Every structure is written in structure tokens, then in C-alpha cells.
Amino acid sequence: MEVKKGLLYTKDHEWVQELSDTIVRIGITDFAQDQLGDVVYVELPEKGMEVSKGEPFTVVESVKAASDVFSPVSGTITDVNEQLEDSPELLNELPYSEGWIIEVEIDEFSLLKLMSAEEYENYLKEV
Amino acid sequence: MSMHTPLYKKHLDLGAKMIEFFGYEMPLQYSGIMTEHKCVRSLAGVFDLSHMGEILIGGEGASKFLNYMTTNNVKNLKTGKVQYNLLTNESGGIIDDILIYRLPEAYYLVVNAANKDKDYQWLLEHVTDNAYVKDLSGETALIAVQGPYALKVTEKVLGQSVGHIKYYNFADVNYRGEKIRVSRTGYTGEDGFEIYHSPQLAGVLWDDIFAAGEPDQIKPIGLGARDTLRLEMRMPLYGNELTEETTPIQAGLSRVIDFEKGDFIGREHILKAKEAGTKQRLVGFELMEKGISRHGYEITDQKKKIGYVTSGSISPSTGKSIGLGYVNNEYAKTGAVIYIQIRKKQIPAKIVKGRFVEISRKTK
């Protein structure tokens, strides 16, 4: 299971990439996509929507089930990955790059309490 | 505590993702539901179904007893043939949907894993003096081979021809010193066989099948694809479409009820349901916008609830979002538009007739 260096992680298996001081990109981890199985639909949120840390912001559906994805940060969605509309399988194939889900302009202190890649790797050993 | 089939270790070695399924730890998927599903439709796939139940019913009163317990007529069943049948309760609700094999001297019932203890107890409670009920589940393993290459692979494994066994027929054949039961049945819509044998033989048979099927790239198939395969064929699943609260009439299974054969448990209620009509009927539907319906979701007419979804998924063969559900009679018309409540949205769906995917049960 790949854990990409340089990203921040949550216990719910989402990743956060800092694009600038205020903008982050969010997706699900390799572990999460493997647990889900074949992703066939992503219910994308809309730009401008507010997200709150720990609250679901989208639903990812695999053949077998629908799963909430929880926001690792609080803020406002500035971009969504429209490619997922027609190619939801990107979440399985390239979870850390082409399979990103949203970009968010984050509130202050939003990145506190997220795990580093090393911490997430250790966390995966426990689950 | 969870139970294991004789092939448990094989599944782990293959890297299967395991799930708890009515007390059994079973493979949900190996290579992925989509890949496995397509493999069964285009080549062939192999299923471990050893968790299912097998019950033997014999004695001189066996056929009379079984006819009282089930909706279909077992007296019409000739030796070597298989019949789809239902166990129903006093109110006409479905206790289980089962297969009945006619042996020369007895009947062999194959029942759902989820219901096997319940079925066995139910049969024991009602068994007559001149019949007996024996649970063979513990001494039976079951492997299914399904898909266009199933015949070729099965014949190669058994070293003999089985092509003469017709659909819904079976034969007992010798294999590695044991008599095994080879049945031309399945839950995928494809041509194929279900092979009943002893637990001791399961590992060898499993390996033989993969050795024989290797040139044709056959794969092991988990319960995930088993579900999407049966759903595309619109085959009901116990616990979803069929429950103790639904009658065979509601479920559209009139073809497996014989009202003329004499009394059977639930007959009165089922006949009443047939004559008076039922409030709801089982329909198949295709979503007209993106989204996936799931078991338990509400069906509406945009204003009020008119039914509920029993099964839903993406069809791996067509990419369409398909489902089954019960809706009030006045809405149960082919071509009618109903709405599936998916979280906060109501997604329109069109009621369709028949199977979701046309296949020709082609054999290569």
C-alpha cells in the first residue's frame, strides 16, 4: 500500500496536499481505494460549498457500497475534479494524482492534527 | 466465531478480500468485482459455494411431505432433474428459495446459507412418520464453474463428457475415486455447472479446475460479482427480493406455484393474494441519471413513498445503473418513471421488463 511522502493524512484515510499557504488538494489514500474496491460513481460537491473538518463532503460508490468521504479541513471548495464524473476509476488507479477530489481554501489552523506520511504509515500498521 | 469452508486457505492464498457472510468468512472479491464479473461473462469463473446448505429428504412419504412444504409440484420431477421451488410459511411468506434434485430414492435440497438452519428446523418440525430429513451440509462442499468456457473446463477436469447433461439436469459421476454430483445450474445466467462433493475433495477439485482452465484464463469469483451477475439476470436474492413478508405472487414467482397439486403450507394466503391482487409488485428499473440505488432506499413518485429498493448496482456489463424493488401496483408498469431517493436527491428511473442484460448462454 503506497503512502506518498510530503502529504498529510487523516485516520479516515484521506490525504491533503498543500498547493499554497491557503489552498489544499484533497483525495483518498491508496489504502482507502483498495478497501472500497472498484469505484463506479463519485457524487461530486459543488464549487463554493463550505466543508467542515470531520464532516462528509462527498460520497464515493463502489460496486458493493456507498461510502462517505470526510473533509480533513474546514474551508470553501475552490475546485472539484470534474474528470471523476466520467472516470471514477481514477480513484482506484491514481489515488494520489489524477484521482484527487476537491481543492479547498482553508480556514486558519485547519491543518493542525493531521498526520505526516510516517505517522500514517504507522497508523496503517495498527488497523 | 466465524466458520470456514474447506477452501478458506485457498482464498487467503489468492489474496481474497474476505467478509463475514451469515457466519462464514467468505471471499468478497479477489481481483475486483468488475474484472471478475466480466471474466464470467466472457470466459469462465469459479465460485466456492460450500457455505450453502444441502438437505436430504427420503422415505416413502417424501414426495407427499415435500409437496406440503413447498409451492411447486415435486411429483412432476423426474430422476436426474432439478426444480426451482419455494418453502413458504402459513401466511404465504417465503421461508427460502431452494433447488430440489430428484434422486432415484430421495430428494436432495440445496438451500441458502443464510437459511439453512432455519430450513432444517422447519422441515424437522413438520416431517411425517414415513419420511426423514437429514442435514448433509457438513459433509458437502460445492464449487461452481460458470461462463462460456465452463463446459470445456469441466469436461477436462472430469475426464469425461458432461455436455449431454441438459440445463436444470444433473448426473452423479466418478472423479478421483469419489462419486460427485454435477449439476447444470447456476446463478449467473451463463452456461455452467455446480459440483457437489465431499469437503476432503474440495482442495483437489479447486486446483484441478484452475489447472484445466489456465489456458482460458479463468478466475476465482467472489460473492461481490456473484451478486452483480445474478442481478443483471434479474434473479431474486433471498433477504433482498424474497423475505418471509413477501409472497411468491408479489415477487413475480407464480410460475413456481402449483395450486392444483393439493394443500401446501401457505396455499390459502397465496391463492388469496393471486385472486385479490397484491398491493405491491417487484419491478426492475434503470436509473436515467447518475447515481446508484441500494437495498432499502425509498422509491417515490416525487411526492410520496411508493415503494423501496431491494437490490441495486452498476451493471458491470453495460455500465447502466440498475435495480430491483417493490412498488405500489399502479406504478408497476413497464416504461413508467419512478424516483429513487438517493440521499437528498430524487433520481428518475424507468421501469424495464425482463433481464437487464441479454446473453445467449453461449458455450465455447
Short mmCIF file of C-alpha atoms in Angstrom, two decimals:
data_model
loop_
_atom_site.label_atom_id
_atom_site.label_comp_id
_atom_site.label_asym_id
_atom_site.label_seq_id
_atom_site.Cartn_x
_atom_site.Cartn_y
_atom_site.Cartn_z
CA MET A 1 0.00 0.00 0.00
CA GLU A 2 1.54 3.27 -1.11
CA VAL A 3 1.79 6.19 1.30
CA LYS A 4 3.02 9.23 -0.61
CA LYS A 5 5.65 11.34 1.11
CA GLY A 6 5.02 15.02 1.65
CA LEU A 7 1.26 14.74 2.09
CA LEU A 8 -0.78 14.99 5.27
CA TYR A 9 -3.20 12.24 6.30
CA THR A 10 -6.30 11.54 8.40
CA LYS A 11 -7.40 8.48 10.32
CA ASP A 12 -10.32 8.20 7.87
CA HIS A 13 -7.79 7.67 5.05
CA GLU A 14 -7.95 11.00 3.26
CA TRP A 15 -4.85 12.89 2.12
CA VAL A 16 -4.14 16.62 1.97
CA GLN A 17 -1.63 18.26 -0.35
CA GLU A 18 -0.64 21.86 0.34
CA LEU A 19 -0.72 23.69 -3.00
CA SER A 20 -0.08 27.10 -1.42
CA ASP A 21 -0.39 28.69 2.02
CA THR A 22 -4.18 28.73 1.75
CA ILE A 23 -5.15 26.17 -0.89
CA VAL A 24 -5.05 22.40 -0.41
CA ARG A 25 -5.97 19.47 -2.60
CA ILE A 26 -7.82 16.51 -1.07
CA GLY A 27 -8.21 12.88 -2.05
CA ILE A 28 -8.42 9.39 -0.61
CA THR A 29 -5.44 7.17 0.10
CA ASP A 30 -4.30 4.03 -1.67
CA PHE A 31 -5.46 2.06 1.37
CA ALA A 32 -8.93 3.62 1.14
CA GLN A 33 -9.35 2.88 -2.56
CA ASP A 34 -8.23 -0.70 -2.01
CA GLN A 35 -10.79 -1.12 0.77
CA LEU A 36 -13.56 0.33 -1.41
CA GLY A 37 -12.91 -1.84 -4.44
CA ASP A 38 -13.95 -0.72 -7.94
CA VAL A 39 -15.20 2.86 -7.68
CA VAL A 40 -18.09 3.41 -10.09
CA TYR A 41 -19.51 6.77 -9.06
CA VAL A 42 -18.40 9.87 -7.20
CA GLU A 43 -21.08 12.30 -6.06
CA LEU A 44 -19.10 15.49 -6.53
CA PRO A 45 -19.81 18.52 -4.35
CA GLU A 46 -20.11 21.98 -5.91
CA LYS A 47 -17.60 24.79 -6.03
CA GLY A 48 -18.23 27.40 -3.36
CA MET A 49 -19.62 24.85 -0.93
CA GLU A 50 -18.29 25.04 2.61
CA VAL A 51 -16.71 22.00 4.18
CA SER A 52 -16.05 21.30 7.83
CA LYS A 53 -13.32 19.20 9.30
CA GLY A 54 -14.61 15.71 10.06
CA GLU A 55 -17.86 16.18 8.14
CA PRO A 56 -18.67 14.24 4.95
CA PHE A 57 -18.30 16.28 1.74
CA THR A 58 -18.82 13.60 -0.90
CA VAL A 59 -19.96 10.04 -1.36
CA VAL A 60 -17.86 7.53 -3.24
CA GLU A 61 -19.70 4.48 -4.52
CA SER A 62 -18.04 1.20 -5.30
CA VAL A 63 -19.88 -1.73 -6.82
CA LYS A 64 -20.69 -3.03 -3.37
CA ALA A 65 -21.36 0.04 -1.24
CA ALA A 66 -21.63 3.80 -0.81
CA SER A 67 -19.04 5.40 1.47
CA ASP A 68 -18.78 8.91 2.89
CA VAL A 69 -15.55 10.81 2.45
CA PHE A 70 -14.82 13.12 5.37
CA SER A 71 -13.21 16.50 4.97
CA PRO A 72 -9.78 16.71 6.58
CA VAL A 73 -10.04 20.52 6.73
CA SER A 74 -12.53 23.35 7.11
CA GLY A 75 -12.93 25.92 4.36
CA THR A 76 -14.51 26.63 0.98
CA ILE A 77 -14.31 24.40 -2.09
CA THR A 78 -12.50 26.24 -4.90
CA ASP A 79 -12.30 23.42 -7.42
CA VAL A 80 -13.62 19.91 -7.99
CA ASN A 81 -12.09 17.21 -10.17
CA GLU A 82 -14.67 17.05 -12.97
CA GLN A 83 -12.77 14.19 -14.59
CA LEU A 84 -14.19 11.89 -11.91
CA GLU A 85 -17.65 12.42 -13.38
CA ASP A 86 -16.85 10.17 -16.32
CA SER A 87 -13.79 8.37 -14.98
CA PRO A 88 -14.45 7.45 -11.34
CA GLU A 89 -11.91 4.63 -11.73
CA LEU A 90 -9.16 7.27 -11.41
CA LEU A 91 -9.72 7.00 -7.67
CA ASN A 92 -8.53 3.38 -7.86
CA GLU A 93 -5.83 3.82 -10.44
CA LEU A 94 -4.18 7.08 -9.38
CA PRO A 95 -5.43 7.94 -5.89
CA TYR A 96 -2.63 10.46 -5.17
CA SER A 97 -2.61 12.30 -8.52
CA GLU A 98 -5.32 12.21 -11.21
CA GLY A 99 -7.78 10.84 -8.66
CA TRP A 100 -7.86 13.94 -6.44
CA ILE A 101 -11.38 15.04 -5.46
CA ILE A 102 -11.53 18.68 -4.37
CA GLU A 103 -9.44 21.78 -3.70
CA VAL A 104 -10.26 23.90 -0.69
CA GLU A 105 -9.33 27.35 0.52
CA ILE A 106 -8.72 26.53 4.12
CA ASP A 107 -9.61 28.29 7.35
CA GLU A 108 -6.81 29.12 9.75
CA PHE A 109 -5.32 26.27 11.78
CA SER A 110 -7.13 23.76 9.59
CA LEU A 111 -4.05 21.62 9.09
CA LEU A 112 -3.48 21.01 12.79
CA LYS A 113 -3.72 17.43 13.99
CA LEU A 114 -3.21 15.84 10.58
CA MET A 115 -0.68 13.04 10.33
CA SER A 116 2.57 13.04 8.41
CA ALA A 117 3.27 10.24 5.91
CA GLU A 118 5.40 8.46 8.54
CA GLU A 119 2.69 8.75 11.17
CA TYR A 120 0.06 7.49 8.72
CA GLU A 121 2.25 4.54 7.78
CA ASN A 122 2.48 3.58 11.44
CA TYR A 123 -1.24 4.08 11.84
CA LEU A 124 -1.91 1.68 8.94
CA LYS A 125 0.07 -1.00 10.72
CA GLU A 126 -2.42 -0.83 13.59
CA VAL A 127 -5.64 -1.01 11.55
CA MET B 1 -16.91 -17.16 15.77
CA SER B 2 -16.89 -17.46 12.05
CA MET B 3 -16.98 -20.69 10.08
CA HIS B 4 -14.70 -21.57 7.20
CA THR B 5 -15.30 -23.60 4.07
CA PRO B 6 -12.72 -26.28 3.11
CA LEU B 7 -11.33 -23.74 0.60
CA TYR B 8 -10.72 -20.96 3.14
CA LYS B 9 -6.94 -21.27 2.94
CA LYS B 10 -7.05 -21.17 -0.87
CA HIS B 11 -8.93 -17.87 -0.72
CA LEU B 12 -6.39 -16.35 1.65
CA ASP B 13 -3.50 -17.57 -0.53
CA LEU B 14 -5.17 -15.96 -3.54
CA GLY B 15 -5.27 -12.66 -1.64
CA ALA B 16 -9.07 -12.51 -1.47
CA LYS B 17 -10.77 -9.77 0.47
CA MET B 18 -12.83 -11.74 2.97
CA ILE B 19 -16.18 -10.79 4.51
CA GLU B 20 -18.46 -12.27 7.09
CA PHE B 21 -21.45 -13.85 5.36
CA PHE B 22 -24.07 -15.42 7.63
CA GLY B 23 -21.49 -16.94 9.92
CA TYR B 24 -19.00 -17.83 7.19
CA GLU B 25 -15.84 -15.99 6.31
CA MET B 26 -16.18 -15.86 2.52
CA PRO B 27 -14.30 -14.18 -0.35
CA LEU B 28 -15.96 -10.91 -1.37
CA GLN B 29 -13.53 -10.41 -4.23
CA TYR B 30 -10.11 -11.49 -5.50
CA SER B 31 -9.07 -9.33 -8.47
CA GLY B 32 -12.03 -6.94 -8.25
CA ILE B 33 -15.77 -7.21 -8.79
CA MET B 34 -15.73 -5.63 -12.27
CA THR B 35 -12.92 -7.84 -13.58
CA GLU B 36 -14.42 -10.98 -12.07
CA HIS B 37 -17.88 -10.21 -13.41
CA LYS B 38 -16.58 -9.67 -16.95
CA CYS B 39 -14.47 -12.82 -16.71
CA VAL B 40 -17.59 -14.93 -16.06
CA ARG B 41 -19.45 -13.28 -18.96
CA SER B 42 -16.60 -13.66 -21.46
CA LEU B 43 -14.51 -16.66 -20.28
CA ALA B 44 -15.41 -18.54 -17.10
CA GLY B 45 -15.21 -18.14 -13.34
CA VAL B 46 -15.01 -20.45 -10.36
CA PHE B 47 -17.03 -19.98 -7.15
CA ASP B 48 -16.70 -21.56 -3.72
CA LEU B 49 -20.30 -22.08 -2.59
CA SER B 50 -19.56 -24.58 0.15
CA HIS B 51 -21.38 -22.38 2.66
CA MET B 52 -24.72 -23.33 1.10
CA GLY B 53 -26.88 -26.00 2.70
CA GLU B 54 -27.81 -29.47 1.47
CA ILE B 55 -30.68 -31.42 2.98
CA LEU B 56 -31.76 -34.95 2.06
CA ILE B 57 -35.42 -35.91 2.26
CA GLY B 58 -36.34 -39.56 1.86
CA GLY B 59 -38.72 -42.28 2.90
CA GLU B 60 -41.85 -43.49 1.16
CA GLY B 61 -43.78 -40.38 2.22
CA ALA B 62 -41.06 -37.99 0.97
CA SER B 63 -42.83 -36.60 -2.08
CA LYS B 64 -46.11 -36.09 -0.24
CA PHE B 65 -44.29 -34.37 2.63
CA LEU B 66 -42.29 -32.12 0.29
CA ASN B 67 -45.35 -31.19 -1.71
CA TYR B 68 -46.97 -30.00 1.50
CA MET B 69 -43.87 -27.94 2.42
CA THR B 70 -43.28 -26.27 -0.98
CA THR B 71 -45.20 -24.34 -3.65
CA ASN B 72 -44.07 -26.21 -6.77
CA ASN B 73 -45.03 -29.82 -7.53
CA VAL B 74 -42.24 -32.31 -6.84
CA LYS B 75 -44.28 -35.19 -8.20
CA ASN B 76 -43.66 -33.83 -11.69
CA LEU B 77 -39.93 -34.04 -11.11
CA LYS B 78 -38.18 -36.94 -12.83
CA THR B 79 -34.99 -38.59 -11.59
CA GLY B 80 -31.98 -36.60 -12.80
CA LYS B 81 -33.83 -33.31 -12.93
CA VAL B 82 -33.61 -30.16 -10.83
CA GLN B 83 -36.50 -27.91 -9.82
CA TYR B 84 -36.62 -24.35 -8.52
CA ASN B 85 -39.02 -24.26 -5.59
CA LEU B 86 -40.06 -22.27 -2.51
CA LEU B 87 -40.62 -23.07 1.15
CA THR B 88 -43.44 -20.88 2.46
CA ASN B 89 -44.91 -20.23 5.90
CA GLU B 90 -48.58 -20.22 7.00
CA SER B 91 -49.11 -16.64 5.82
CA GLY B 92 -47.63 -17.43 2.41
CA GLY B 93 -44.36 -15.63 3.11
CA ILE B 94 -41.20 -17.08 1.58
CA ILE B 95 -39.01 -19.00 4.03
CA ASP B 96 -36.43 -19.78 1.36
CA ASP B 97 -35.96 -20.32 -2.34
CA ILE B 98 -34.36 -23.68 -3.00
CA LEU B 99 -33.34 -26.21 -5.63
CA ILE B 100 -34.71 -29.74 -5.41
CA TYR B 101 -32.81 -32.60 -7.04
CA ARG B 102 -34.74 -35.78 -7.73
CA LEU B 103 -32.61 -38.78 -6.81
CA PRO B 104 -33.85 -42.33 -7.55
CA GLU B 105 -34.85 -42.86 -3.91
CA ALA B 106 -34.94 -39.42 -2.34
CA TYR B 107 -34.92 -35.65 -2.79
CA TYR B 108 -31.83 -33.50 -2.37
CA LEU B 109 -32.49 -29.90 -1.37
CA VAL B 110 -29.99 -27.10 -1.87
CA VAL B 111 -30.79 -24.11 0.31
CA ASN B 112 -29.37 -20.65 1.01
CA ALA B 113 -26.53 -20.39 3.52
CA ALA B 114 -28.45 -17.71 5.39
CA ASN B 115 -31.40 -20.02 5.89
CA LYS B 116 -30.01 -23.48 6.26
CA ASP B 117 -30.56 -23.94 9.99
CA LYS B 118 -34.00 -22.32 9.79
CA ASP B 119 -35.00 -24.54 6.85
CA TYR B 120 -33.73 -27.69 8.50
CA GLN B 121 -35.63 -26.94 11.72
CA TRP B 122 -38.77 -26.04 9.76
CA LEU B 123 -38.64 -29.34 7.86
CA LEU B 124 -37.95 -31.31 11.07
CA GLU B 125 -40.95 -29.70 12.77
CA HIS B 126 -43.26 -30.87 10.02
CA VAL B 127 -41.76 -34.16 8.92
CA THR B 128 -44.21 -37.05 8.74
CA ASP B 129 -43.65 -40.55 10.15
CA ASN B 130 -42.97 -42.09 6.76
CA ALA B 131 -40.32 -39.55 5.73
CA TYR B 132 -36.94 -38.44 7.06
CA VAL B 133 -34.89 -35.23 6.92
CA LYS B 134 -31.11 -35.33 7.02
CA ASP B 135 -28.77 -32.32 7.02
CA LEU B 136 -25.85 -33.05 4.69
CA SER B 137 -24.37 -29.54 4.75
CA GLY B 138 -21.44 -30.51 6.95
CA GLU B 139 -20.34 -33.28 4.60
CA THR B 140 -20.84 -31.35 1.36
CA ALA B 141 -18.63 -28.88 -0.48
CA LEU B 142 -19.81 -27.01 -3.58
CA ILE B 143 -17.81 -25.44 -6.38
CA ALA B 144 -19.45 -23.75 -9.37
CA VAL B 145 -17.88 -23.18 -12.77
CA GLN B 146 -19.78 -20.62 -14.84
CA GLY B 147 -19.26 -18.96 -18.20
CA PRO B 148 -18.79 -19.72 -21.89
CA TYR B 149 -15.78 -21.97 -21.17
CA ALA B 150 -17.41 -23.81 -18.24
CA LEU B 151 -18.29 -26.92 -20.26
CA LYS B 152 -14.83 -27.21 -21.78
CA VAL B 153 -13.09 -26.77 -18.43
CA THR B 154 -15.43 -29.12 -16.54
CA GLU B 155 -15.01 -31.89 -19.10
CA LYS B 156 -11.25 -31.50 -18.97
CA VAL B 157 -11.27 -31.76 -15.16
CA LEU B 158 -13.59 -34.76 -15.01
CA GLY B 159 -12.02 -36.54 -17.97
CA GLN B 160 -15.43 -37.30 -19.38
CA SER B 161 -18.20 -35.74 -21.38
CA VAL B 162 -20.86 -33.81 -19.43
CA GLY B 163 -22.31 -31.89 -22.40
CA HIS B 164 -25.24 -34.30 -22.52
CA ILE B 165 -26.46 -33.04 -19.13
CA LYS B 166 -29.13 -30.51 -20.04
CA TYR B 167 -29.92 -27.24 -18.26
CA TYR B 168 -31.52 -27.98 -14.86
CA ASN B 169 -30.42 -31.63 -15.02
CA PHE B 170 -27.65 -33.39 -13.12
CA ALA B 171 -25.64 -36.59 -13.10
CA ASP B 172 -23.54 -38.36 -10.48
CA VAL B 173 -20.11 -39.06 -11.95
CA ASN B 174 -16.87 -40.62 -10.75
CA TYR B 175 -13.95 -38.33 -10.09
CA ARG B 176 -10.77 -39.28 -8.23
CA GLY B 177 -12.45 -42.31 -6.69
CA GLU B 178 -15.45 -40.42 -5.40
CA LYS B 179 -18.98 -40.07 -6.72
CA ILE B 180 -19.68 -36.38 -7.19
CA ARG B 181 -22.85 -34.60 -8.30
CA VAL B 182 -22.54 -32.49 -11.45
CA SER B 183 -25.47 -30.15 -11.99
CA ARG B 184 -26.03 -27.89 -14.99
CA THR B 185 -27.35 -24.98 -12.96
CA GLY B 186 -26.11 -21.64 -11.73
CA TYR B 187 -26.85 -18.13 -10.55
CA THR B 188 -25.16 -16.13 -13.28
CA GLY B 189 -27.27 -16.66 -16.41
CA GLU B 190 -24.28 -18.26 -18.11
CA ASP B 191 -23.86 -21.88 -19.04
CA GLY B 192 -22.13 -23.78 -16.29
CA PHE B 193 -22.04 -26.42 -13.60
CA GLU B 194 -22.42 -26.67 -9.86
CA ILE B 195 -20.41 -29.56 -8.49
CA TYR B 196 -21.27 -31.16 -5.14
CA HIS B 197 -18.59 -33.28 -3.49
CA SER B 198 -17.00 -34.13 -0.16
CA PRO B 199 -15.05 -31.49 1.78
CA GLN B 200 -11.94 -33.70 1.51
CA LEU B 201 -12.03 -33.40 -2.27
CA ALA B 202 -12.61 -29.64 -2.43
CA GLY B 203 -8.95 -28.55 -2.49
CA VAL B 204 -8.02 -31.03 -5.21
CA LEU B 205 -11.02 -30.21 -7.36
CA TRP B 206 -10.35 -26.47 -6.98
CA ASP B 207 -6.74 -26.97 -8.11
CA ASP B 208 -7.75 -29.29 -10.96
CA ILE B 209 -10.22 -26.70 -12.24
CA PHE B 210 -7.63 -23.92 -12.28
CA ALA B 211 -5.05 -26.17 -13.92
CA ALA B 212 -7.57 -27.13 -16.62
CA GLY B 213 -8.80 -23.58 -17.07
CA GLU B 214 -5.44 -21.87 -17.09
CA PRO B 215 -5.21 -21.62 -20.91
CA ASP B 216 -8.61 -19.96 -20.95
CA GLN B 217 -7.64 -17.53 -18.17
CA ILE B 218 -10.45 -18.49 -15.81
CA LYS B 219 -10.52 -16.71 -12.46
CA PRO B 220 -11.84 -17.25 -8.94
CA ILE B 221 -15.02 -15.21 -8.35
CA GLY B 222 -16.18 -13.76 -5.04
CA LEU B 223 -19.61 -13.01 -3.61
CA GLY B 224 -19.46 -9.43 -4.92
CA ALA B 225 -19.56 -10.46 -8.57
CA ARG B 226 -21.94 -13.31 -7.75
CA ASP B 227 -24.39 -10.60 -6.70
CA THR B 228 -23.94 -8.38 -9.78
CA LEU B 229 -24.13 -11.40 -12.10
CA ARG B 230 -27.44 -12.56 -10.66
CA LEU B 231 -28.81 -9.00 -10.57
CA GLU B 232 -28.16 -8.47 -14.31
CA MET B 233 -30.19 -11.64 -14.91
CA ARG B 234 -32.89 -10.35 -12.57
CA MET B 235 -32.62 -13.42 -10.38
CA PRO B 236 -34.02 -12.80 -6.89
CA LEU B 237 -31.82 -12.97 -3.80
CA TYR B 238 -33.17 -14.22 -0.51
CA GLY B 239 -33.06 -11.43 2.09
CA ASN B 240 -33.40 -8.78 -0.64
CA GLU B 241 -36.25 -9.59 -3.04
CA LEU B 242 -37.53 -12.59 -1.11
CA THR B 243 -38.41 -12.48 2.60
CA GLU B 244 -40.88 -14.04 5.00
CA GLU B 245 -43.01 -10.92 4.49
CA THR B 246 -43.28 -11.29 0.71
CA THR B 247 -45.48 -13.82 -1.05
CA PRO B 248 -44.44 -15.56 -4.28
CA ILE B 249 -47.17 -13.57 -6.07
CA GLN B 250 -45.64 -10.21 -5.10
CA ALA B 251 -42.22 -11.49 -6.08
CA GLY B 252 -43.47 -12.49 -9.52
CA LEU B 253 -42.88 -16.20 -8.93
CA SER B 254 -46.32 -17.51 -9.92
CA ARG B 255 -44.64 -19.93 -12.29
CA VAL B 256 -43.34 -21.96 -9.34
CA ILE B 257 -46.73 -22.33 -7.64
CA ASP B 258 -48.96 -25.30 -8.36
CA PHE B 259 -52.36 -24.63 -6.79
CA GLU B 260 -53.75 -27.86 -8.27
CA LYS B 261 -51.40 -30.26 -6.53
CA GLY B 262 -53.31 -30.26 -3.22
CA ASP B 263 -52.77 -28.40 0.01
CA PHE B 264 -49.43 -26.88 0.99
CA ILE B 265 -48.38 -24.55 3.79
CA GLY B 266 -49.47 -21.00 2.93
CA ARG B 267 -51.63 -22.04 -0.03
CA GLU B 268 -54.73 -20.23 1.16
CA HIS B 269 -52.95 -16.89 1.59
CA ILE B 270 -51.05 -17.19 -1.65
CA LEU B 271 -54.23 -18.01 -3.55
CA LYS B 272 -55.94 -15.03 -1.96
CA ALA B 273 -53.02 -12.81 -2.97
CA LYS B 274 -53.32 -14.11 -6.51
CA GLU B 275 -57.06 -13.55 -6.74
CA ALA B 276 -57.31 -10.24 -4.91
CA GLY B 277 -54.05 -8.88 -6.31
CA THR B 278 -51.21 -7.59 -4.17
CA LYS B 279 -50.55 -4.05 -3.07
CA GLN B 280 -47.00 -4.04 -4.41
CA ARG B 281 -45.07 -5.81 -7.13
CA LEU B 282 -41.43 -6.43 -7.83
CA VAL B 283 -40.10 -4.39 -10.74
CA GLY B 284 -36.76 -3.85 -12.44
CA PHE B 285 -35.58 -0.32 -13.21
CA GLU B 286 -32.77 1.63 -14.84
CA LEU B 287 -31.69 4.99 -13.49
CA MET B 288 -32.00 7.82 -16.01
CA GLU B 289 -29.36 9.98 -14.32
CA LYS B 290 -26.12 9.25 -12.50
CA GLY B 291 -26.29 7.54 -9.13
CA ILE B 292 -26.65 4.10 -7.64
CA SER B 293 -29.68 2.70 -5.89
CA ARG B 294 -29.10 0.48 -2.88
CA HIS B 295 -31.06 -2.04 -0.82
CA GLY B 296 -33.50 -0.16 1.43
CA TYR B 297 -33.64 3.16 -0.45
CA GLU B 298 -37.11 4.66 -0.83
CA ILE B 299 -38.94 4.81 -4.15
CA THR B 300 -41.25 7.82 -4.65
CA ASP B 301 -43.47 9.50 -7.22
CA GLN B 302 -41.73 12.76 -6.22
CA LYS B 303 -44.42 13.41 -3.64
CA LYS B 304 -44.84 10.31 -1.52
CA LYS B 305 -43.23 6.97 -0.89
CA ILE B 306 -44.49 4.32 -3.30
CA GLY B 307 -42.02 1.52 -2.64
CA TYR B 308 -38.46 0.54 -1.79
CA VAL B 309 -35.34 -0.74 -3.46
CA THR B 310 -34.39 -4.37 -2.77
CA SER B 311 -31.18 -4.54 -4.85
CA GLY B 312 -29.19 -2.00 -6.84
CA SER B 313 -25.84 -1.70 -8.52
CA ILE B 314 -23.99 -0.62 -11.60
CA SER B 315 -24.32 -3.32 -14.24
CA PRO B 316 -20.69 -4.22 -14.93
CA SER B 317 -21.69 -5.45 -18.41
CA THR B 318 -23.45 -2.29 -19.61
CA GLY B 319 -22.40 0.43 -17.17
CA LYS B 320 -26.06 1.22 -16.57
CA SER B 321 -27.31 1.78 -13.04
CA ILE B 322 -29.87 -0.95 -12.43
CA GLY B 323 -32.05 -2.14 -9.59
CA LEU B 324 -34.99 -4.15 -8.33
CA GLY B 325 -37.67 -3.02 -5.93
CA TYR B 326 -41.23 -3.30 -4.77
CA VAL B 327 -43.59 -0.53 -5.91
CA ASN B 328 -47.33 0.02 -5.49
CA ASN B 329 -49.27 -1.76 -8.20
CA GLU B 330 -50.49 1.34 -10.01
CA TYR B 331 -46.86 2.33 -10.67
CA ALA B 332 -45.63 -1.12 -11.66
CA LYS B 333 -45.85 -0.62 -15.42
CA THR B 334 -43.12 -1.07 -17.98
CA GLY B 335 -41.91 2.32 -19.17
CA ALA B 336 -43.28 4.17 -16.14
CA VAL B 337 -40.94 6.63 -14.42
CA ILE B 338 -40.38 6.30 -10.68
CA TYR B 339 -37.93 8.17 -8.44
CA ILE B 340 -35.23 6.73 -6.24
CA GLN B 341 -34.42 8.72 -3.12
CA ILE B 342 -30.62 8.77 -3.09
CA ARG B 343 -29.51 10.79 -0.11
CA LYS B 344 -31.02 14.27 -0.74
CA LYS B 345 -31.85 13.77 -4.40
CA GLN B 346 -34.66 12.03 -6.21
CA ILE B 347 -33.23 10.33 -9.27
CA PRO B 348 -35.67 9.32 -12.03
CA ALA B 349 -35.69 5.68 -13.08
CA LYS B 350 -37.53 3.86 -15.83
CA ILE B 351 -39.26 0.54 -15.16
CA VAL B 352 -37.98 -2.09 -17.57
CA LYS B 353 -39.10 -5.58 -18.42
CA GLY B 354 -37.04 -8.75 -18.30
CA ARG B 355 -33.33 -9.23 -17.83
CA PHE B 356 -31.06 -6.20 -17.70
CA VAL B 357 -28.53 -7.84 -19.97
CA GLU B 358 -29.21 -10.16 -22.89
CA ILE B 359 -26.87 -13.12 -23.04
CA SER B 360 -27.10 -16.24 -25.12
CA ARG B 361 -25.76 -18.83 -22.66
CA LYS B 362 -23.13 -19.34 -25.29
CA THR B 363 -20.68 -22.17 -24.93
CA LYS B 364 -17.22 -22.06 -26.43
#
